[in-house]
Amino acid sequence: MPALPQEFLKRMSELLGAEFRDFFTSYEQPRTNGLRVNTLKITPAALSARDLFALEPIPWAPDGFYYDYTAKPGQHPYHAAGVYYLQEPSAMAVVYYLDPQPGEWILDLAAAPGGKSTQIASRLMEQGLLWANEINPGRTRILAQNLDRWGASNIIVSNESPDRLAERLGPAFDRILLDAPCSGEGMFRKDPEAMNEWSPAQVRAAASRQSLILKSAVKLLKPGGRLVYSTCTFAPEENEEIILRFLESHPEFKPLSLPAPAAGLVQSPSLPSAVRLYPHKLRGEGHFIAVVERSGAEQTPEPHLALSQTASQTAGSSQLNKRTTSSSRRTSPSESGQLSHILTQYRIWAEEALTSEAGGRIPSDESNYTLFGPNLYLNPAPELPLSGLSILRPGLHLGTAKPGRFQPGQSLALTLSPSSARYYLSLGISEPRLKRFLHGESWEDSGPDGWVLVGVDEFPLGWAKRTKGQLKNHYPKDWRVR
Ligand code: SAM
């Protein structure tokens, strides 16, 4: 590992006093590796019992485990099926403080690559809304794919700046996570490259950016709502100082002290409602977490809800992820006709390919669906205005209308259970066809014609279509194992 920056060490020594030596020597220890179980698909105990690789519980994360990096769980088919997410152990503490409840509307404002978003999605248990936003376009695509793999049906993914989101949506959310871009001091052990980019000027630049993002974040929070601010850095300028200044200028907010989920998470000396995670105090990297709550009594503007709750978000012929210039508008007869037409195609497809257990994916009310071009989505929050925003996923992608047929979406496959598909092909870990499926190969397969949900054990991976004894692979190209 390269040498730690001198100015960083000097500040940490002032901050930690007698503890500094322990902190310093923690850099001689290897970094920690964690994976978090997707409780929408399996319980932590059940995954652990499968003995895929050695797992050891993480004290502050009931669904988290340490693993030995030589096991390479990122290459296991269970990872492709969204059964777990690889996440740095300390980062798993943040959502404990956010504490999302099923049915609530949650915003993850700086969400890529999606560690905390996937965790929030599991906590919501398919009820309510997770809006996952990321400002960087390339990182938003990774975020969307990670969330597709996770298999929750109540997620919107956007690629927006926080101020545009605030302008368009207003105070719509019960809880907001701002996992802010930072100087990354807490990740020096995990990512030694971050050390080369570090400088006091970088810390100052990060701090002013964080204050700006926070200003937008609060405009999106409902009265009585909770905001969690987190970073993976130790610099007080990016942590306590941001929150203390914020509380001074926002009397409608108060700090919220919560009990620590485990030993080793230490209270911040200058902000008792915040916690610091240090690599010499626990088996994890560096993190900072602060919780503030908005008072419920004040008068705040209403969230900016859409005018029409039918297919008002229909973007007509515009491409998904291109901004539409109009504000929310009423559905035109031709848009409404197009939605009805594509819905009929979808329902016919669903009748053939799904069972009654997939009922939640086929609501009868049209207002639950959103159309972007030929793509049909199940929208978890039709009352929110999507037009004018850059949206990658306006909900669960059910599929795409093609001439005379409906092609099911990859995202839909990952949300289904084996019994909700008419034909489910379960491939065991050591079954050669599993590798072939993940490589995108097709093969001969006797059986009735129709769409087949293919999975590893009981965890769906994607679609194949059986026609006249040939199983054609529909696993998307950018998901395939090369
Ligand atoms: N929450 C993520 C997770 O758990 O996987 C990690 C988020 S990372 C610490 C911070 C994110 O903020 C980055 O993806 C970065 O692209 C994004 N970001 C950078 N500048 C931003 C800005 N001005 N406004 C909002 N987000 C920004």
PDB file of C-alpha atoms in Angstrom, residues 98-343:
ATOM      1  CA  LEU A  98     -32.377   5.433   7.625  1.00  0.00           C
ATOM      2  CA  ASP A  99     -34.758   2.694   8.838  1.00  0.00           C
ATOM      3  CA  PRO A 100     -37.096   2.647   5.808  1.00  0.00           C
ATOM      4  CA  GLN A 101     -40.535   1.210   6.506  1.00  0.00           C
ATOM      5  CA  PRO A 102     -42.675  -0.775   4.042  1.00  0.00           C
ATOM      6  CA  GLY A 103     -45.097   1.576   2.292  1.00  0.00           C
ATOM      7  CA  GLU A 104     -42.966   4.701   2.624  1.00  0.00           C
ATOM      8  CA  TRP A 105     -41.519   6.781  -0.210  1.00  0.00           C
ATOM      9  CA  ILE A 106     -37.733   6.748   0.013  1.00  0.00           C
ATOM     10  CA  LEU A 107     -35.250   8.770  -2.019  1.00  0.00           C
ATOM     11  CA  ASP A 108     -31.639   7.668  -2.425  1.00  0.00           C
ATOM     12  CA  LEU A 109     -30.220  10.858  -3.897  1.00  0.00           C
ATOM     13  CA  ALA A 110     -26.661   9.761  -4.766  1.00  0.00           C
ATOM     14  CA  ALA A 111     -27.321   6.107  -5.338  1.00  0.00           C
ATOM     15  CA  ALA A 112     -24.787   4.520  -7.732  1.00  0.00           C
ATOM     16  CA  PRO A 113     -23.640   1.810  -7.829  1.00  0.00           C
ATOM     17  CA  GLY A 114     -26.578   0.834  -5.638  1.00  0.00           C
ATOM     18  CA  GLY A 115     -25.316  -0.787  -2.428  1.00  0.00           C
ATOM     19  CA  LYS A 116     -27.618   1.180  -0.191  1.00  0.00           C
ATOM     20  CA  SER A 117     -30.462   1.263  -2.714  1.00  0.00           C
ATOM     21  CA  THR A 118     -30.567  -2.528  -2.882  1.00  0.00           C
ATOM     22  CA  GLN A 119     -30.617  -2.622   0.903  1.00  0.00           C
ATOM     23  CA  ILE A 120     -33.484  -0.108   1.035  1.00  0.00           C
ATOM     24  CA  ALA A 121     -35.405  -2.112  -1.600  1.00  0.00           C
ATOM     25  CA  SER A 122     -35.230  -5.229   0.568  1.00  0.00           C
ATOM     26  CA  ARG A 123     -36.364  -3.291   3.628  1.00  0.00           C
ATOM     27  CA  LEU A 124     -39.408  -1.919   1.764  1.00  0.00           C
ATOM     28  CA  MET A 125     -40.579  -5.475   1.019  1.00  0.00           C
ATOM     29  CA  GLU A 126     -42.181  -4.379  -2.275  1.00  0.00           C
ATOM     30  CA  GLN A 127     -44.388  -1.790  -0.560  1.00  0.00           C
ATOM     31  CA  GLY A 128     -43.995   1.932  -1.163  1.00  0.00           C
ATOM     32  CA  LEU A 129     -41.411   3.513  -3.436  1.00  0.00           C
ATOM     33  CA  LEU A 130     -37.657   3.643  -3.764  1.00  0.00           C
ATOM     34  CA  TRP A 131     -36.517   6.473  -6.031  1.00  0.00           C
ATOM     35  CA  ALA A 132     -32.835   5.891  -6.790  1.00  0.00           C
ATOM     36  CA  ASN A 133     -31.089   8.878  -8.369  1.00  0.00           C
ATOM     37  CA  GLU A 134     -27.566   9.314  -9.691  1.00  0.00           C
ATOM     38  CA  ILE A 135     -26.045  12.339 -11.407  1.00  0.00           C
ATOM     39  CA  ASN A 136     -23.437  10.503 -13.485  1.00  0.00           C
ATOM     40  CA  PRO A 137     -24.963   8.883 -16.619  1.00  0.00           C
ATOM     41  CA  GLY A 138     -22.576   5.900 -16.815  1.00  0.00           C
ATOM     42  CA  ARG A 139     -22.946   5.182 -13.126  1.00  0.00           C
ATOM     43  CA  THR A 140     -26.749   5.442 -13.449  1.00  0.00           C
ATOM     44  CA  ARG A 141     -26.708   2.610 -15.993  1.00  0.00           C
ATOM     45  CA  ILE A 142     -24.763   0.425 -13.544  1.00  0.00           C
ATOM     46  CA  LEU A 143     -27.188   1.414 -10.782  1.00  0.00           C
ATOM     47  CA  ALA A 144     -30.173   0.448 -12.944  1.00  0.00           C
ATOM     48  CA  GLN A 145     -28.680  -2.943 -13.760  1.00  0.00           C
ATOM     49  CA  ASN A 146     -27.829  -3.668 -10.133  1.00  0.00           C
ATOM     50  CA  LEU A 147     -31.395  -2.803  -9.167  1.00  0.00           C
ATOM     51  CA  ASP A 148     -32.838  -4.896 -12.008  1.00  0.00           C
ATOM     52  CA  ARG A 149     -30.866  -7.842 -10.668  1.00  0.00           C
ATOM     53  CA  TRP A 150     -32.180  -7.205  -7.163  1.00  0.00           C
ATOM     54  CA  GLY A 151     -35.702  -7.867  -8.421  1.00  0.00           C
ATOM     55  CA  ALA A 152     -37.911  -5.357  -6.595  1.00  0.00           C
ATOM     56  CA  SER A 153     -40.890  -3.993  -8.499  1.00  0.00           C
ATOM     57  CA  ASN A 154     -41.268  -0.627  -6.719  1.00  0.00           C
ATOM     58  CA  ILE A 155     -38.240   1.333  -7.965  1.00  0.00           C
ATOM     59  CA  ILE A 156     -37.799   4.414 -10.132  1.00  0.00           C
ATOM     60  CA  VAL A 157     -34.255   5.159 -11.371  1.00  0.00           C
ATOM     61  CA  SER A 158     -33.297   8.640 -12.538  1.00  0.00           C
ATOM     62  CA  ASN A 159     -30.202  10.407 -13.808  1.00  0.00           C
ATOM     63  CA  GLU A 160     -30.659  13.901 -12.484  1.00  0.00           C
ATOM     64  CA  SER A 161     -28.978  16.657 -10.538  1.00  0.00           C
ATOM     65  CA  PRO A 162     -30.397  17.021  -7.018  1.00  0.00           C
ATOM     66  CA  ASP A 163     -31.600  20.578  -7.709  1.00  0.00           C
ATOM     67  CA  ARG A 164     -33.608  19.543 -10.784  1.00  0.00           C
ATOM     68  CA  LEU A 165     -35.159  16.719  -8.849  1.00  0.00           C
ATOM     69  CA  ALA A 166     -36.116  19.110  -6.041  1.00  0.00           C
ATOM     70  CA  GLU A 167     -37.573  21.577  -8.524  1.00  0.00           C
ATOM     71  CA  ARG A 168     -39.712  18.901 -10.214  1.00  0.00           C
ATOM     72  CA  LEU A 169     -40.800  16.738  -7.269  1.00  0.00           C
ATOM     73  CA  GLY A 170     -40.920  19.016  -4.212  1.00  0.00           C
ATOM     74  CA  PRO A 171     -41.249  17.545  -0.689  1.00  0.00           C
ATOM     75  CA  ALA A 172     -42.456  14.088  -1.744  1.00  0.00           C
ATOM     76  CA  PHE A 173     -40.371  11.710   0.369  1.00  0.00           C
ATOM     77  CA  ASP A 174     -40.741  10.242   3.849  1.00  0.00           C
ATOM     78  CA  ARG A 175     -37.015   9.503   4.145  1.00  0.00           C
ATOM     79  CA  ILE A 176     -34.003  10.585   2.161  1.00  0.00           C
ATOM     80  CA  LEU A 177     -30.520   9.154   2.059  1.00  0.00           C
ATOM     81  CA  LEU A 178     -27.736  11.458   0.961  1.00  0.00           C
ATOM     82  CA  ASP A 179     -24.679   9.215   0.708  1.00  0.00           C
ATOM     83  CA  ALA A 180     -22.569  12.093  -0.476  1.00  0.00           C
ATOM     84  CA  PRO A 181     -19.624  12.138  -2.881  1.00  0.00           C
ATOM     85  CA  CYS A 182     -16.604  12.726  -0.654  1.00  0.00           C
ATOM     86  CA  SER A 183     -12.804  12.667  -0.457  1.00  0.00           C
ATOM     87  CA  GLY A 184     -12.924   8.937   0.343  1.00  0.00           C
ATOM     88  CA  GLU A 185     -10.444   8.877   3.229  1.00  0.00           C
ATOM     89  CA  GLY A 186     -12.273   5.942   4.787  1.00  0.00           C
ATOM     90  CA  MET A 187     -11.609   3.833   1.682  1.00  0.00           C
ATOM     91  CA  PHE A 188      -7.805   4.242   1.504  1.00  0.00           C
ATOM     92  CA  ARG A 189      -7.349   0.603   2.552  1.00  0.00           C
ATOM     93  CA  LYS A 190      -9.932  -0.657   0.071  1.00  0.00           C
ATOM     94  CA  ASP A 191      -8.938   1.645  -2.754  1.00  0.00           C
ATOM     95  CA  PRO A 192      -5.311   2.866  -2.412  1.00  0.00           C
ATOM     96  CA  GLU A 193      -5.777   4.870  -5.655  1.00  0.00           C
ATOM     97  CA  ALA A 194      -7.990   7.276  -3.677  1.00  0.00           C
ATOM     98  CA  MET A 195      -4.864   8.327  -1.777  1.00  0.00           C
ATOM     99  CA  ASN A 196      -3.233   9.707  -4.914  1.00  0.00           C
ATOM    100  CA  GLU A 197      -6.226  11.952  -5.549  1.00  0.00           C
ATOM    101  CA  TRP A 198      -6.449  13.168  -1.947  1.00  0.00           C
ATOM    102  CA  SER A 199      -5.427  16.724  -0.976  1.00  0.00           C
ATOM    103  CA  PRO A 200      -6.693  19.344   1.485  1.00  0.00           C
ATOM    104  CA  ALA A 201      -8.072  21.251  -1.527  1.00  0.00           C
ATOM    105  CA  GLN A 202     -10.036  18.155  -2.571  1.00  0.00           C
ATOM    106  CA  VAL A 203     -11.536  17.962   0.928  1.00  0.00           C
ATOM    107  CA  ARG A 204     -12.617  21.612   0.729  1.00  0.00           C
ATOM    108  CA  ALA A 205     -14.113  21.117  -2.743  1.00  0.00           C
ATOM    109  CA  ALA A 206     -16.016  18.031  -1.560  1.00  0.00           C
ATOM    110  CA  ALA A 207     -17.356  19.965   1.446  1.00  0.00           C
ATOM    111  CA  SER A 208     -18.784  22.793  -0.644  1.00  0.00           C
ATOM    112  CA  ARG A 209     -20.386  20.291  -3.037  1.00  0.00           C
ATOM    113  CA  GLN A 210     -21.905  18.381  -0.113  1.00  0.00           C
ATOM    114  CA  SER A 211     -23.482  21.565   1.306  1.00  0.00           C
ATOM    115  CA  LEU A 212     -25.032  22.321  -2.068  1.00  0.00           C
ATOM    116  CA  ILE A 213     -26.472  18.813  -2.476  1.00  0.00           C
ATOM    117  CA  LEU A 214     -27.838  18.925   1.055  1.00  0.00           C
ATOM    118  CA  LYS A 215     -29.673  22.171   0.238  1.00  0.00           C
ATOM    119  CA  SER A 216     -31.503  20.392  -2.576  1.00  0.00           C
ATOM    120  CA  ALA A 217     -32.059  17.253  -0.526  1.00  0.00           C
ATOM    121  CA  VAL A 218     -34.077  19.035   2.150  1.00  0.00           C
ATOM    122  CA  LYS A 219     -36.473  20.448  -0.433  1.00  0.00           C
ATOM    123  CA  LEU A 220     -37.466  16.865  -1.249  1.00  0.00           C
ATOM    124  CA  LEU A 221     -38.296  15.817   2.324  1.00  0.00           C
ATOM    125  CA  LYS A 222     -41.801  15.749   3.773  1.00  0.00           C
ATOM    126  CA  PRO A 223     -42.507  17.451   7.106  1.00  0.00           C
ATOM    127  CA  GLY A 224     -41.743  14.937   9.848  1.00  0.00           C
ATOM    128  CA  GLY A 225     -39.384  13.118   7.473  1.00  0.00           C
ATOM    129  CA  ARG A 226     -35.913  11.758   8.192  1.00  0.00           C
ATOM    130  CA  LEU A 227     -32.728  12.601   6.355  1.00  0.00           C
ATOM    131  CA  VAL A 228     -29.573  10.524   6.707  1.00  0.00           C
ATOM    132  CA  TYR A 229     -26.304  12.063   5.602  1.00  0.00           C
ATOM    133  CA  SER A 230     -23.351   9.735   5.180  1.00  0.00           C
ATOM    134  CA  THR A 231     -19.835   9.795   3.764  1.00  0.00           C
ATOM    135  CA  CYS A 232     -16.895   7.433   3.604  1.00  0.00           C
ATOM    136  CA  THR A 233     -14.426   9.994   4.879  1.00  0.00           C
ATOM    137  CA  PHE A 234     -13.025  11.127   8.233  1.00  0.00           C
ATOM    138  CA  ALA A 235     -12.627  14.864   7.494  1.00  0.00           C
ATOM    139  CA  PRO A 236     -14.770  16.895   9.951  1.00  0.00           C
ATOM    140  CA  GLU A 237     -15.178  19.554   7.213  1.00  0.00           C
ATOM    141  CA  GLU A 238     -17.162  16.995   5.183  1.00  0.00           C
ATOM    142  CA  ASN A 239     -19.001  15.502   8.139  1.00  0.00           C
ATOM    143  CA  GLU A 240     -19.897  17.200  11.436  1.00  0.00           C
ATOM    144  CA  GLU A 241     -19.224  20.708  10.107  1.00  0.00           C
ATOM    145  CA  ILE A 242     -21.665  20.228   7.219  1.00  0.00           C
ATOM    146  CA  ILE A 243     -24.426  19.048   9.550  1.00  0.00           C
ATOM    147  CA  LEU A 244     -23.778  21.601  12.305  1.00  0.00           C
ATOM    148  CA  ARG A 245     -23.903  24.465   9.806  1.00  0.00           C
ATOM    149  CA  PHE A 246     -27.022  22.964   8.252  1.00  0.00           C
ATOM    150  CA  LEU A 247     -28.785  22.729  11.630  1.00  0.00           C
ATOM    151  CA  GLU A 248     -27.915  26.373  12.377  1.00  0.00           C
ATOM    152  CA  SER A 249     -29.519  27.565   9.170  1.00  0.00           C
ATOM    153  CA  HIS A 250     -32.479  25.133   9.292  1.00  0.00           C
ATOM    154  CA  PRO A 251     -34.259  25.483  12.650  1.00  0.00           C
ATOM    155  CA  GLU A 252     -37.026  23.206  11.364  1.00  0.00           C
ATOM    156  CA  PHE A 253     -34.565  20.300  11.594  1.00  0.00           C
ATOM    157  CA  LYS A 254     -33.263  18.611  14.690  1.00  0.00           C
ATOM    158  CA  PRO A 255     -30.541  16.003  15.147  1.00  0.00           C
ATOM    159  CA  LEU A 256     -31.793  12.537  15.978  1.00  0.00           C
ATOM    160  CA  SER A 257     -29.770  10.248  18.258  1.00  0.00           C
ATOM    161  CA  LEU A 258     -30.343   6.558  17.699  1.00  0.00           C
ATOM    162  CA  PRO A 259     -28.885   3.605  19.588  1.00  0.00           C
ATOM    163  CA  ALA A 260     -25.888   2.078  17.799  1.00  0.00           C
ATOM    164  CA  PRO A 261     -26.679  -1.305  16.226  1.00  0.00           C
ATOM    165  CA  ALA A 262     -23.452  -2.842  17.593  1.00  0.00           C
ATOM    166  CA  ALA A 263     -20.285  -2.096  19.532  1.00  0.00           C
ATOM    167  CA  GLY A 264     -17.575  -0.261  17.622  1.00  0.00           C
ATOM    168  CA  LEU A 265     -19.728   2.463  16.075  1.00  0.00           C
ATOM    169  CA  VAL A 266     -18.670   5.521  18.064  1.00  0.00           C
ATOM    170  CA  GLN A 267     -20.580   8.680  18.827  1.00  0.00           C
ATOM    171  CA  SER A 268     -19.063  11.771  17.251  1.00  0.00           C
ATOM    172  CA  PRO A 269     -17.599  14.028  19.992  1.00  0.00           C
ATOM    173  CA  SER A 270     -18.801  17.232  18.295  1.00  0.00           C
ATOM    174  CA  LEU A 271     -22.206  15.951  17.108  1.00  0.00           C
ATOM    175  CA  PRO A 272     -23.664  13.318  19.454  1.00  0.00           C
ATOM    176  CA  SER A 273     -26.384  12.364  16.973  1.00  0.00           C
ATOM    177  CA  ALA A 274     -23.748  11.217  14.473  1.00  0.00           C
ATOM    178  CA  VAL A 275     -21.616   8.083  14.433  1.00  0.00           C
ATOM    179  CA  ARG A 276     -18.142   7.419  13.147  1.00  0.00           C
ATOM    180  CA  LEU A 277     -16.970   4.026  11.981  1.00  0.00           C
ATOM    181  CA  TYR A 278     -13.212   3.564  12.261  1.00  0.00           C
ATOM    182  CA  PRO A 279     -11.155   0.618  10.971  1.00  0.00           C
ATOM    183  CA  HIS A 280      -9.416   0.268  14.350  1.00  0.00           C
ATOM    184  CA  LYS A 281     -12.734   0.009  16.207  1.00  0.00           C
ATOM    185  CA  LEU A 282     -14.529  -2.530  14.039  1.00  0.00           C
ATOM    186  CA  ARG A 283     -13.999  -4.894  11.113  1.00  0.00           C
ATOM    187  CA  GLY A 284     -14.891  -2.449   8.375  1.00  0.00           C
ATOM    188  CA  GLU A 285     -13.650   0.650   6.572  1.00  0.00           C
ATOM    189  CA  GLY A 286     -14.238   4.304   7.523  1.00  0.00           C
ATOM    190  CA  HIS A 287     -17.681   5.870   7.469  1.00  0.00           C
ATOM    191  CA  PHE A 288     -19.658   8.762   8.935  1.00  0.00           C
ATOM    192  CA  ILE A 289     -23.434   8.782   9.473  1.00  0.00           C
ATOM    193  CA  ALA A 290     -25.654  11.609  10.747  1.00  0.00           C
ATOM    194  CA  VAL A 291     -29.421  11.623  11.169  1.00  0.00           C
ATOM    195  CA  VAL A 292     -31.657  14.699  11.167  1.00  0.00           C
ATOM    196  CA  GLU A 293     -35.419  14.951  11.315  1.00  0.00           C
ATOM    197  CA  ARG A 294     -37.697  17.619   9.947  1.00  0.00           C
ATOM    198  CA  SER A 295     -40.338  18.943  12.309  1.00  0.00           C
ATOM    199  CA  GLY A 296     -43.861  17.882  11.350  1.00  0.00           C
ATOM    200  CA  ALA A 297     -45.666  21.073  12.261  1.00  0.00           C
ATOM    201  CA  GLU A 298     -44.296  23.598   9.760  1.00  0.00           C
ATOM    202  CA  GLN A 299     -46.038  24.691   6.595  1.00  0.00           C
ATOM    203  CA  THR A 300     -44.269  23.350   3.537  1.00  0.00           C
ATOM    204  CA  PRO A 301     -45.324  23.326  -0.073  1.00  0.00           C
ATOM    205  CA  GLU A 302     -47.195  20.273  -1.317  1.00  0.00           C
ATOM    206  CA  PRO A 303     -45.268  17.709  -3.362  1.00  0.00           C
ATOM    207  CA  HIS A 304     -45.576  18.372  -7.071  1.00  0.00           C
ATOM    208  CA  LEU A 305     -47.994  15.683  -8.111  1.00  0.00           C
ATOM    209  CA  ALA A 306     -48.941  14.907 -11.684  1.00  0.00           C
ATOM    210  CA  LEU A 307     -52.170  16.361 -13.079  1.00  0.00           C
ATOM    211  CA  SER A 308     -53.468  13.134 -14.454  1.00  0.00           C
ATOM    212  CA  GLN A 309     -53.064   9.754 -12.911  1.00  0.00           C
ATOM    213  CA  THR A 310     -53.617   7.750 -16.047  1.00  0.00           C
ATOM    214  CA  ALA A 311     -50.849   7.469 -18.571  1.00  0.00           C
ATOM    215  CA  SER A 312     -49.887  11.115 -18.109  1.00  0.00           C
ATOM    216  CA  GLN A 313     -46.240  10.131 -17.952  1.00  0.00           C
ATOM    217  CA  THR A 314     -46.447   8.574 -21.366  1.00  0.00           C
ATOM    218  CA  ALA A 315     -43.558  10.093 -23.218  1.00  0.00           C
ATOM    219  CA  GLY A 316     -45.200   9.560 -26.577  1.00  0.00           C
ATOM    220  CA  SER A 317     -42.605   8.829 -29.194  1.00  0.00           C
ATOM    221  CA  SER A 318     -39.716  10.221 -27.149  1.00  0.00           C
ATOM    222  CA  GLN A 319     -36.987   7.831 -26.119  1.00  0.00           C
ATOM    223  CA  LEU A 320     -36.607   6.726 -22.574  1.00  0.00           C
ATOM    224  CA  ASN A 321     -33.906   8.691 -20.782  1.00  0.00           C
ATOM    225  CA  LYS A 322     -34.399  11.735 -23.008  1.00  0.00           C
ATOM    226  CA  ARG A 323     -36.004  14.657 -21.253  1.00  0.00           C
ATOM    227  CA  THR A 324     -39.465  15.547 -22.329  1.00  0.00           C
ATOM    228  CA  THR A 325     -39.951  19.282 -22.408  1.00  0.00           C
ATOM    229  CA  SER A 326     -43.581  19.399 -21.418  1.00  0.00           C
ATOM    230  CA  SER A 327     -44.674  19.400 -17.831  1.00  0.00           C
ATOM    231  CA  SER A 328     -47.182  16.805 -16.697  1.00  0.00           C
ATOM    232  CA  ARG A 329     -50.082  16.834 -19.028  1.00  0.00           C
ATOM    233  CA  ARG A 330     -53.287  15.018 -19.649  1.00  0.00           C
ATOM    234  CA  THR A 331     -53.129  11.925 -21.781  1.00  0.00           C
ATOM    235  CA  SER A 332     -53.975  12.486 -25.392  1.00  0.00           C
ATOM    236  CA  PRO A 333     -56.487  10.085 -26.963  1.00  0.00           C
ATOM    237  CA  SER A 334     -53.783   8.598 -29.194  1.00  0.00           C
ATOM    238  CA  GLU A 335     -51.454   7.973 -26.219  1.00  0.00           C
ATOM    239  CA  SER A 336     -54.268   6.434 -24.267  1.00  0.00           C
ATOM    240  CA  GLY A 337     -55.150   4.245 -27.245  1.00  0.00           C
ATOM    241  CA  GLN A 338     -51.535   3.158 -27.567  1.00  0.00           C
ATOM    242  CA  LEU A 339     -51.369   2.232 -23.887  1.00  0.00           C
ATOM    243  CA  SER A 340     -54.576   0.193 -24.131  1.00  0.00           C
ATOM    244  CA  HIS A 341     -53.266  -1.572 -27.205  1.00  0.00           C
ATOM    245  CA  ILE A 342     -49.928  -2.503 -25.621  1.00  0.00           C
ATOM    246  CA  LEU A 343     -51.622  -3.458 -22.364  1.00  0.00           C
TER     247      LEU A 343
END
